[in-house]
XYZ file of N, CA and C in Angstrom:
744
model
N 26.450 5.079 21.892
C 25.075 5.587 21.747
C 24.602 4.999 20.371
N 23.479 4.413 20.229
C 23.027 4.054 18.953
C 21.529 4.623 18.794
N 21.458 5.103 17.514
C 20.182 5.690 17.101
C 19.273 4.838 16.194
N 17.971 4.721 16.503
C 17.162 3.869 15.756
C 15.843 4.264 15.567
N 15.010 3.929 14.678
C 13.529 4.154 14.444
C 13.103 2.763 14.834
N 11.931 3.080 15.839
C 11.366 1.796 16.530
C 10.073 1.812 16.606
N 9.339 0.652 16.664
C 7.921 0.338 17.270
C 7.893 -0.066 18.618
N 7.136 0.697 19.506
C 7.213 0.121 20.867
C 6.255 -1.049 21.025
N 6.686 -2.315 21.235
C 5.897 -3.372 21.338
C 5.665 -3.825 22.690
N 6.278 -3.327 23.767
C 5.812 -3.800 25.182
C 6.388 -2.719 25.991
N 5.672 -2.539 27.029
C 6.069 -1.584 28.241
C 5.578 -2.277 29.528
N 6.594 -2.249 30.406
C 6.360 -2.938 31.668
C 6.862 -1.911 32.735
N 5.835 -1.727 33.756
C 6.268 -0.742 34.786
C 7.524 -1.387 35.689
N 8.646 -0.692 35.890
C 9.631 -1.225 36.606
C 9.691 -0.490 37.831
N 9.562 0.573 38.150
C 9.429 1.383 39.528
C 8.348 2.479 39.346
N 8.359 3.276 40.439
C 7.427 4.334 40.382
C 7.649 5.244 39.292
N 8.929 5.477 38.717
C 9.210 6.396 37.783
C 9.759 5.596 36.619
N 10.109 4.442 36.360
C 10.706 4.004 35.254
C 9.876 2.709 34.720
N 10.287 2.338 33.507
C 9.686 1.277 32.821
C 10.766 0.399 32.054
N 10.389 -0.788 31.766
C 11.222 -1.627 30.824
C 10.611 -1.630 29.627
N 11.067 -1.293 28.483
C 10.387 -1.376 27.183
C 11.205 -2.291 26.225
N 10.297 -2.838 25.376
C 10.740 -3.777 24.319
C 10.453 -3.047 22.907
N 11.614 -2.731 22.388
C 11.357 -2.044 20.971
C 11.781 -2.973 19.771
N 10.956 -2.849 18.774
C 11.248 -3.474 17.698
C 11.993 -2.456 16.594
N 13.203 -2.354 16.525
C 13.909 -1.415 15.755
C 14.197 -1.930 14.422
N 14.330 -0.772 13.480
C 14.690 -1.026 12.091
C 16.040 -1.397 12.000
N 16.970 -0.759 12.694
C 18.323 -0.907 12.749
C 18.884 -2.077 13.447
N 18.236 -2.452 14.300
C 18.990 -3.499 15.460
C 18.065 -4.500 15.894
N 16.796 -4.626 15.264
C 15.966 -5.742 15.644
C 15.366 -5.447 17.128
N 15.086 -6.391 17.861
C 14.409 -6.363 19.128
C 15.532 -5.680 20.169
N 15.173 -4.705 20.909
C 16.099 -4.095 21.801
C 15.053 -4.067 23.039
N 15.813 -4.671 24.089
C 14.952 -4.402 25.608
C 15.944 -3.564 26.504
N 15.207 -2.751 27.045
C 15.863 -1.437 27.514
C 15.077 -0.787 28.844
N 15.802 -0.332 29.745
C 15.171 0.390 30.870
C 15.157 1.924 30.433
N 13.910 2.432 30.774
C 13.728 3.855 30.442
C 13.338 4.573 31.637
N 14.508 5.203 32.163
C 14.418 5.796 33.659
C 13.692 7.113 33.585
N 12.806 7.230 34.266
C 11.853 8.484 34.262
C 10.796 8.401 33.266
N 10.423 7.422 32.749
C 9.375 7.183 31.596
C 8.009 7.385 32.301
N 7.860 7.068 33.549
C 6.627 7.197 34.172
C 6.164 8.421 34.875
N 7.125 9.392 34.783
C 6.982 10.722 35.245
C 6.173 11.592 34.207
N 5.115 12.192 34.741
C 4.146 13.130 33.951
C 4.961 14.089 33.020
N 6.114 14.606 33.356
C 6.896 15.450 32.736
C 8.369 14.816 32.620
N 8.458 13.599 32.283
C 9.777 12.948 32.184
C 10.386 13.172 30.973
N 11.553 12.734 30.849
C 12.390 12.887 29.605
C 11.975 12.318 28.261
N 10.785 11.516 28.444
C 10.488 10.917 27.072
C 9.157 11.415 26.662
N 8.460 12.273 27.317
C 7.499 13.144 26.806
C 6.183 12.278 26.462
N 6.030 11.110 27.140
C 4.857 10.294 26.719
C 4.985 9.569 25.194
N 6.242 9.493 24.866
C 6.414 8.829 23.493
C 6.473 7.400 23.498
N 6.589 6.707 24.853
C 6.749 5.211 24.891
C 5.422 4.651 25.159
N 4.277 4.894 24.372
C 3.058 4.246 24.547
C 3.223 2.983 23.592
N 2.529 1.893 23.836
C 2.764 0.773 23.021
C 2.050 1.034 21.623
N 2.953 0.525 20.586
C 2.614 0.662 19.252
C 2.811 1.932 18.704
N 3.438 2.879 19.343
C 3.905 4.222 18.897
C 5.153 4.007 18.083
N 5.237 4.943 17.058
C 6.445 5.060 16.142
C 7.354 6.012 16.730
N 8.569 5.769 16.979
C 9.517 6.784 17.664
C 10.960 6.681 17.107
N 11.558 7.688 17.229
C 13.056 7.810 16.914
C 13.897 7.790 18.388
N 14.644 6.731 18.631
C 15.184 6.575 19.997
C 16.752 6.360 19.949
N 17.328 6.870 21.086
C 18.791 6.765 21.307
C 18.891 5.877 22.383
N 19.798 4.767 22.303
C 19.898 3.826 23.469
C 21.435 3.418 23.576
N 21.757 2.933 24.668
C 23.261 2.607 25.019
C 23.098 1.095 25.316
N 23.859 0.261 24.369
C 23.690 -1.144 24.597
C 24.703 -1.477 25.674
N 24.188 -2.360 26.475
C 24.920 -2.942 27.552
C 25.587 -4.333 27.309
N 26.160 -4.640 28.253
C 26.846 -6.232 28.137
C 25.660 -7.239 28.156
N 26.118 -8.241 27.684
C 25.194 -9.603 27.464
C 24.491 -9.746 28.922
N 23.219 -9.870 28.778
C 22.283 -10.254 30.024
C 21.945 -9.075 30.746
N 22.379 -7.807 30.342
C 21.985 -6.624 31.073
C 21.024 -5.964 30.208
N 19.939 -5.088 30.752
C 19.033 -4.431 29.788
C 19.841 -3.059 29.114
N 19.431 -2.703 28.048
C 20.225 -1.570 27.457
C 19.473 -0.365 28.151
N 20.082 0.839 28.055
C 19.732 1.965 28.728
C 19.052 2.937 27.578
N 17.795 3.159 27.667
C 17.216 4.089 26.730
C 17.431 5.591 27.242
N 17.983 6.376 26.411
C 18.283 7.847 26.882
C 17.378 8.758 26.207
N 16.983 8.589 25.057
C 15.933 9.717 24.313
C 14.935 8.924 23.557
N 13.831 9.480 23.386
C 12.785 9.011 22.431
C 11.799 10.185 22.042
N 11.830 10.229 20.694
C 10.907 11.369 20.182
C 9.919 10.731 19.264
N 8.611 11.112 19.724
C 7.504 10.451 19.051
C 7.251 10.922 17.671
N 7.065 9.917 16.853
C 6.904 10.302 15.337
C 5.449 10.052 14.897
N 4.774 9.017 15.541
C 3.347 8.649 15.216
C 2.809 7.696 16.409
N 1.677 8.193 16.907
C 0.875 7.392 17.958
C -0.088 6.673 17.318
N -0.270 5.427 17.843
C -1.244 4.459 17.239
C -2.674 4.764 17.770
N -3.752 5.341 17.094
C -4.853 5.788 17.578
C -6.010 5.252 16.551
N -6.378 3.959 16.713
C -7.363 3.357 15.777
C -8.824 3.774 16.074
N -9.035 5.061 16.455
C -10.453 5.576 16.658
C -11.132 4.800 17.629
N -12.197 4.369 17.464
C -12.894 3.556 18.471
C -13.201 2.140 18.168
N -12.481 1.673 17.218
C -12.793 0.370 16.645
C -11.751 -0.662 17.393
N -12.317 -1.435 18.318
C -11.592 -2.265 19.140
C -10.872 -3.510 18.333
N -11.467 -3.881 17.309
C -10.895 -4.817 16.497
C -9.323 -4.405 15.790
N -9.327 -3.190 15.411
C -8.131 -2.666 14.878
C -7.068 -2.370 16.078
N -7.777 -2.112 17.423
C -6.838 -2.071 18.622
C -5.928 -3.390 18.724
N -6.955 -4.339 18.721
C -6.252 -5.768 19.136
C -5.505 -6.293 18.000
N -5.846 -5.874 16.863
C -5.020 -6.296 15.529
C -3.551 -5.667 15.830
N -3.543 -4.460 16.364
C -2.260 -3.819 16.612
C -1.525 -4.428 17.583
N -2.177 -4.810 18.688
C -1.473 -5.700 19.745
C -1.095 -6.925 19.185
N -1.759 -7.602 18.420
C -1.419 -8.869 17.702
C 0.002 -8.780 17.006
N -0.055 -7.598 16.154
C 1.194 -7.337 15.486
C 2.479 -7.321 16.326
N 2.202 -6.479 17.465
C 3.515 -6.494 18.647
C 3.755 -7.869 19.105
N 2.720 -8.628 19.389
C 2.964 -9.998 20.070
C 3.676 -10.882 19.030
N 3.303 -10.893 17.582
C 4.117 -11.813 16.676
C 5.491 -11.343 16.588
N 5.559 -10.169 16.642
C 6.941 -9.443 16.617
C 7.988 -9.864 17.650
N 7.337 -9.873 18.958
C 8.025 -10.234 20.087
C 8.447 -11.865 20.063
N 7.424 -12.583 19.653
C 7.649 -14.030 19.567
C 8.410 -14.625 18.496
N 8.535 -13.893 17.355
C 9.136 -14.608 16.253
C 10.415 -13.994 15.880
N 10.709 -12.789 16.448
C 12.041 -12.251 16.134
C 13.000 -12.352 17.417
N 14.245 -11.922 17.160
C 15.318 -12.127 18.171
C 16.008 -10.740 18.546
N 16.680 -10.717 19.739
C 17.425 -9.525 20.029
C 18.401 -9.313 19.058
N 18.675 -7.994 18.615
C 19.685 -7.482 17.713
C 19.901 -8.422 16.478
N 18.731 -8.794 16.012
C 18.560 -9.321 14.551
C 17.707 -8.538 13.759
N 18.297 -7.521 13.091
C 17.464 -6.610 12.253
C 16.773 -7.118 10.997
N 15.504 -6.852 10.805
C 14.837 -7.081 9.650
C 14.015 -5.915 9.167
N 14.993 -5.059 8.465
C 14.369 -3.717 8.060
C 13.094 -3.833 7.239
N 13.052 -4.933 6.302
C 11.907 -5.066 5.408
C 10.581 -5.396 6.391
N 10.824 -6.287 7.165
C 9.774 -6.596 8.217
C 9.299 -5.385 9.004
N 10.208 -4.565 9.520
C 9.944 -3.458 10.200
C 8.947 -2.554 9.332
N 9.536 -2.282 8.103
C 8.535 -1.511 7.061
C 7.003 -2.084 6.917
N 7.017 -3.454 6.834
C 5.590 -3.888 6.664
C 4.847 -3.690 7.875
N 5.581 -3.998 9.115
C 4.833 -3.591 10.372
C 4.372 -2.395 10.634
N 5.260 -1.412 10.289
C 5.028 0.047 10.405
C 3.733 0.198 9.376
N 3.789 -0.216 8.112
C 2.690 0.254 7.229
C 1.410 -0.397 7.697
N 1.455 -1.540 8.270
C 0.237 -2.254 8.820
C -0.382 -1.585 9.967
N 0.493 -1.259 10.869
C -0.041 -0.250 11.980
C -0.573 1.085 11.458
N 0.061 1.670 10.525
C -0.490 3.071 9.998
C -1.776 2.702 9.386
N -1.955 1.711 8.682
C -3.127 1.283 8.050
C -4.272 1.224 9.091
N -3.877 0.342 9.907
C -4.996 -0.008 11.093
C -5.285 1.251 11.916
N -4.375 2.365 11.934
C -4.808 3.513 12.675
C -5.575 4.677 11.892
N -5.883 4.446 10.523
C -6.468 5.449 9.694
C -7.731 5.853 10.214
N -8.149 7.027 10.230
C -9.481 7.560 10.612
C -10.521 7.044 9.771
N -10.351 6.813 8.503
C -11.385 6.301 7.551
C -10.759 5.203 6.944
N -10.599 3.955 7.454
C -9.968 2.862 6.783
C -10.693 2.560 5.571
N -9.706 2.163 4.388
C -10.242 1.878 3.177
C -10.254 0.291 3.108
N -9.691 -0.337 3.914
C -9.622 -1.874 3.760
C -9.839 -2.283 5.343
N -10.660 -3.597 5.437
C -10.677 -4.167 6.737
C -9.385 -4.621 7.469
N -9.619 -4.514 8.742
C -8.478 -4.928 9.525
C -8.057 -6.370 9.240
N -8.991 -7.216 9.041
C -8.774 -8.505 8.735
C -7.719 -8.787 7.478
N -7.865 -7.918 6.464
C -7.122 -8.153 5.511
C -5.825 -7.796 5.628
N -5.575 -6.509 6.219
C -4.163 -6.096 6.794
C -3.530 -7.042 7.489
N -4.239 -7.756 8.357
C -3.584 -8.658 9.364
C -3.236 -9.957 8.794
N -3.964 -10.285 7.829
C -3.610 -11.588 7.113
C -2.442 -11.410 6.181
N -2.477 -10.317 5.583
C -1.277 -10.002 4.742
C -0.003 -9.820 5.636
N -0.158 -9.140 6.842
C 0.916 -9.020 7.571
C 1.412 -10.351 8.135
N 0.699 -11.260 8.310
C 1.119 -12.466 8.825
C 1.765 -13.356 7.797
N 1.321 -13.450 6.619
C 1.984 -14.035 5.549
C 3.237 -13.394 5.205
N 3.487 -12.053 5.178
C 4.592 -11.403 4.795
C 5.652 -11.623 6.079
N 5.168 -11.656 7.296
C 6.112 -11.904 8.308
C 6.738 -13.268 8.260
N 5.904 -14.337 7.753
C 6.344 -15.672 7.655
C 7.595 -15.703 6.435
N 7.182 -15.048 5.402
C 7.948 -15.069 4.204
C 9.398 -14.263 4.686
N 9.255 -13.135 5.271
C 10.506 -12.503 5.618
C 11.431 -13.094 6.597
N 10.698 -13.989 7.593
C 11.499 -14.593 8.452
C 12.004 -16.108 8.133
N 11.508 -16.400 6.960
C 11.927 -17.773 6.357
C 11.162 -18.964 6.922
N 9.724 -18.765 7.426
C 8.895 -19.700 7.866
C 7.777 -19.885 6.843
N 7.721 -19.320 5.700
C 6.448 -19.301 4.886
C 6.433 -20.865 4.252
N 5.237 -21.489 4.300
C 5.092 -22.604 3.803
C 5.177 -22.806 2.306
N 5.447 -23.989 1.724
C 5.374 -24.039 0.343
C 4.108 -24.086 -0.451
N 3.843 -23.285 -1.201
C 2.434 -23.120 -1.851
C 2.608 -23.405 -3.452
N 3.630 -23.392 -3.995
C 3.610 -23.699 -5.492
C 3.704 -25.216 -5.991
N 4.207 -26.086 -5.179
C 4.312 -27.405 -5.502
C 4.357 -28.140 -4.214
N 4.278 -29.582 -4.224
C 4.099 -30.370 -3.246
C 5.378 -30.320 -2.385
N 5.197 -30.004 -1.003
C 6.311 -29.848 -0.182
C 7.219 -31.353 -0.111
N 6.660 -32.283 -0.356
C 7.352 -33.507 -0.082
C 8.100 -33.970 -1.321
N 7.481 -33.780 -2.689
C 8.060 -34.408 -3.756
C 8.348 -33.417 -4.938
N 7.744 -32.250 -4.731
C 7.873 -31.085 -5.708
C 6.882 -31.251 -6.941
N 6.025 -32.200 -6.835
C 4.849 -32.289 -7.885
C 4.032 -31.016 -7.903
N 3.870 -30.478 -9.008
C 3.146 -29.233 -9.474
C 1.667 -29.529 -9.404
N 1.300 -30.646 -9.796
C -0.161 -30.851 -9.772
C -0.768 -31.277 -8.478
N -1.224 -30.283 -7.617
C -1.734 -30.344 -6.206
C -3.138 -30.167 -6.151
N -4.040 -29.804 -7.141
C -5.510 -29.678 -7.175
C -6.048 -30.956 -7.551
N -6.974 -31.286 -6.586
C -7.875 -32.637 -6.781
C -9.128 -32.314 -6.459
N -10.133 -32.443 -7.360
C -11.571 -32.202 -7.053
C -11.791 -30.878 -6.592
N -11.186 -29.924 -6.905
C -11.429 -28.413 -6.721
C -10.836 -28.105 -5.123
N -10.082 -28.959 -4.802
C -9.381 -28.718 -3.436
C -7.896 -28.850 -3.488
N -7.313 -28.445 -2.318
C -5.783 -28.585 -2.334
C -5.482 -28.844 -0.840
N -4.819 -30.071 -0.805
C -4.373 -30.573 0.715
C -3.264 -29.595 1.197
N -3.236 -29.092 2.493
C -2.175 -28.233 3.078
C -1.733 -28.795 4.327
N -0.469 -29.386 4.358
C -0.006 -29.933 5.638
C 0.394 -28.935 6.657
N -0.198 -28.682 7.729
C 0.224 -27.883 8.718
C 1.497 -28.138 9.246
N 1.737 -29.459 9.424
C 3.097 -29.805 10.041
C 4.097 -30.164 8.932
N 3.783 -30.383 7.729
C 4.542 -30.720 6.581
C 5.228 -29.377 6.156
N 4.380 -28.352 6.220
C 4.808 -27.007 5.990
C 4.621 -26.660 4.369
N 3.460 -27.181 3.791
C 3.060 -26.747 2.588
C 2.033 -27.587 1.925
N 1.656 -27.441 0.708
C 0.784 -28.232 0.043
C 1.226 -29.603 -0.329
N 0.379 -30.633 -0.518
C 0.668 -32.007 -0.629
C -0.020 -32.623 -1.765
N 0.530 -33.199 -2.799
C -0.016 -33.876 -3.867
C -0.692 -35.106 -3.475
N -1.559 -35.640 -4.226
C -2.387 -36.794 -3.954
C -1.566 -37.938 -3.446
N -0.426 -38.170 -4.038
C 0.471 -39.422 -3.677
C 1.065 -39.143 -2.258
N 1.362 -38.041 -2.067
C 2.109 -37.807 -0.485
C 1.146 -37.380 0.532
N -0.054 -37.092 0.181
C -1.091 -36.763 1.225
C -1.350 -37.979 2.175
N -1.453 -39.283 1.862
C -1.894 -40.291 2.859
C -0.756 -40.398 3.943
N -1.332 -40.633 5.244
C -0.363 -40.872 6.428
C -0.007 -39.538 6.826
N -0.233 -38.335 6.549
C 0.126 -37.167 6.942
C -0.878 -36.571 8.153
N -0.376 -36.195 9.162
C -1.207 -35.567 10.190
C -1.387 -34.115 10.107
N -2.516 -33.632 10.702
C -2.931 -32.275 10.570
C -2.866 -31.487 9.221
N -3.574 -32.090 8.260
C -3.795 -31.675 7.069
C -5.225 -31.065 6.808
N -5.305 -29.800 6.326
C -6.479 -29.164 6.049
C -6.748 -29.247 4.337
N -7.966 -29.032 4.115
C -8.312 -28.870 2.673
C -8.713 -27.476 2.283
N -7.974 -26.920 1.414
C -8.091 -25.634 0.869
C -8.933 -25.415 -0.401
N -9.782 -24.447 -0.456
C -10.484 -24.261 -1.891
C -9.434 -23.722 -2.788
N -9.609 -23.889 -4.092
C -8.474 -23.328 -5.039
C -8.476 -21.848 -4.879
N -9.546 -20.943 -4.612
C -9.466 -19.657 -4.537
C -8.521 -19.267 -3.441
N -8.668 -19.813 -2.308
C -7.949 -19.572 -1.094
C -6.458 -19.876 -1.286
N -6.042 -21.281 -1.807
C -4.706 -21.430 -2.303
C -4.067 -20.340 -3.370
N -4.753 -19.999 -4.047
C -4.288 -18.870 -5.126
C -4.081 -17.522 -4.419
N -4.916 -17.344 -3.477
C -4.606 -16.041 -2.642
C -3.425 -16.004 -1.809
N -3.198 -17.410 -1.169
C -1.847 -17.382 -0.628
C -0.754 -17.395 -1.378
N -0.843 -17.935 -2.597
C 0.253 -17.902 -3.534
C 0.646 -16.546 -3.993
N -0.469 -15.705 -4.115
C -0.359 -14.341 -4.422
C 0.357 -13.475 -3.367
N -0.218 -13.607 -2.190
C 0.342 -12.837 -1.081
C 1.785 -13.392 -0.847
N 2.262 -14.634 -1.097
C 3.560 -14.955 -0.864
C 4.573 -14.241 -1.741
N 4.242 -13.544 -2.729
C 5.221 -13.049 -3.601
C 5.633 -11.590 -2.998
N 6.940 -11.371 -3.198
C 7.478 -10.109 -2.525
C 7.124 -8.815 -3.218
N 6.636 -8.929 -4.478
C 6.354 -7.757 -5.163
C 4.832 -7.521 -5.476
N 4.195 -7.903 -4.466
C 2.569 -7.797 -4.485
C 2.265 -6.438 -4.740
N 1.266 -5.939 -5.562
C 0.989 -4.619 -5.729
C -0.221 -4.326 -4.639
N -1.411 -4.023 -5.170
C -2.354 -3.638 -4.372
C -3.193 -4.751 -3.792
N -3.530 -4.692 -2.497
C -4.397 -5.547 -1.841
C -5.691 -5.622 -2.278
N -6.400 -6.677 -2.666
C -7.780 -6.655 -2.835
C -8.645 -7.607 -1.953
N -9.798 -7.371 -1.660
C -10.579 -7.970 -0.645
C -11.113 -9.329 -1.178
N -10.698 -10.346 -0.567
C -11.235 -11.636 -1.093
C -12.832 -11.782 -0.647
N -13.572 -12.812 -1.230
C -14.889 -13.144 -0.754
C -14.894 -13.550 0.539
N -16.002 -13.292 1.338
C -16.081 -13.430 2.743
C -15.717 -14.934 3.162
N -16.228 -15.816 2.386
C -15.955 -17.219 2.582
C -14.474 -17.638 2.437
N -13.774 -16.922 1.453
C -12.284 -17.269 1.252
C -11.624 -16.685 2.344
N -12.033 -15.418 2.759
C -11.202 -14.788 3.692
C -11.330 -15.366 5.075
N -12.456 -15.953 5.311
C -12.643 -16.701 6.598
C -11.747 -17.965 6.686
N -11.762 -18.582 5.358
C -10.861 -19.744 5.287
C -9.448 -19.530 5.581
N -9.088 -18.402 4.900
C -7.610 -17.851 5.032
C -7.291 -17.619 6.440
N -8.328 -17.100 7.179
C -7.940 -16.701 8.432
C -7.812 -18.004 9.464
N -8.536 -19.015 9.116
C -8.282 -20.279 9.908
C -7.103 -20.941 9.563
N -6.756 -21.004 8.313
C -5.550 -21.844 8.049
C -4.354 -21.110 8.447
N -4.264 -19.800 8.358
C -2.920 -18.935 8.757
C -2.914 -19.053 10.299
N -4.055 -19.026 10.946
C -3.980 -19.022 12.368
C -3.466 -20.409 12.890
N -3.915 -21.658 12.361
C -3.473 -22.838 12.756
C -2.073 -23.061 12.391
N -1.624 -22.417 11.261
C -0.221 -22.749 10.841
C 0.743 -21.883 11.985
N 0.242 -20.796 12.328
C 1.053 -20.009 13.189
C 1.177 -20.773 14.619
N 0.088 -21.256 14.933
C -0.030 -22.033 16.281
C 1.010 -23.208 16.286
N 1.024 -24.044 15.223
C 1.892 -25.002 15.139
C 3.295 -24.578 15.064
N 3.583 -23.472 14.459
C 4.811 -22.821 14.460
C 5.371 -22.400 15.772
N 4.567 -21.798 16.582
C 4.797 -21.343 17.778
C 4.826 -22.263 18.958
N 3.987 -23.289 18.820
C 3.901 -24.464 19.831
C 2.806 -23.946 20.744
N 2.192 -22.872 20.587
C 0.998 -22.525 21.322
C 0.194 -21.301 20.713
N -0.893 -21.082 20.887
C -1.849 -20.177 20.457
C -1.400 -18.628 20.953
N -1.080 -18.047 19.969
C -0.934 -16.498 20.499
C -2.153 -15.904 21.083
N -1.654 -15.132 22.277
C -2.848 -14.646 23.183
C -3.835 -13.737 22.583
N -3.338 -13.013 21.495
C -4.313 -12.065 20.689
C -4.919 -12.566 19.666
N -4.617 -13.807 19.279
C -5.123 -14.402 18.067
C -6.623 -14.366 17.944
N -7.135 -14.943 19.149
C -8.694 -15.116 19.231
C -9.430 -13.936 18.977
N -8.822 -12.700 19.110
C -9.473 -11.395 18.855
C -9.391 -10.927 17.442
N -8.711 -11.660 16.572
C -8.631 -11.416 15.097
C -10.074 -11.612 14.437
N -10.543 -10.510 13.720
C -11.823 -10.562 13.224
C -11.829 -11.350 11.860
N -13.079 -11.787 11.520
C -13.111 -12.499 10.207
C -13.523 -11.294 9.184
N -13.820 -11.782 8.034
C -14.440 -10.914 7.008
C -15.907 -10.761 7.082
C-alpha cells in the first residue's frame, strides 16, 4: 500500500458502482487506478473523488499494464470556483496539461505544489488576481519544471545576447527560444514579441519569482497567444481546453 497527496485530474465511469480515476500525486506522479464503489451514494470514498479535488489517498500498485487499486480517499479541499466559468475551465485546463505532459510514476513534487496553489487561487471566493494571470504563470512554470522551457535570455541558435531589434524580439516556436538578427532568416514559425512581453517571460521563467503582478492588457493578451502556440507545437495538437482560456 502507498499513501499519497493527490489532485484528481480525471474520473471515468467504469461500471454502475465503480470508476477509473487518474490522479496526479505529489509522491508518485500520475497514477491510474480503479476505485471500486466510488459511484455509490454512500460508498467508501464519500464523494472525495470529484475532478480537481485535493485528497489524501491510499492505493495498491499493480503489475505493469494493470490499473492500480484505490482503497481510500480523504477529501482535503474541493474545487469550487463560485459561478465563474472561466475559472472552472482554467481548472480543467490545468488537469489536461498535467495528464498530457507528465508520465505514470514520474513524480514532480514542485510541479504538484504549483498546480495545487494554482487551483487554490482559482477557487478563491474573492479572487485577488485574474484567472488568466494564474494560468499563464502555471503554464510557464510547468514548462520550466518539466524541462520544456524556451530559451529567453540569449539566441537559442548561437547564444548571442543582443536579441532586441527595433523594439521587438524574434521568438522561434519551433526553434525553442528567442533568435538574434543573424539567426532569424530562414526559420519557420517565428513570432515577434514586444520587449515588455519578452521581459515578462524572462521574469516568470525564474524559479524564485516573488509576487505576481498584472501586466498591461495588451501585453497579457500577447503572452496568452505566444504561450498557447508554443504549447500547441510542443504537444503536436491544440489542447482541448485551451480555447476557453480568457485574456486580460
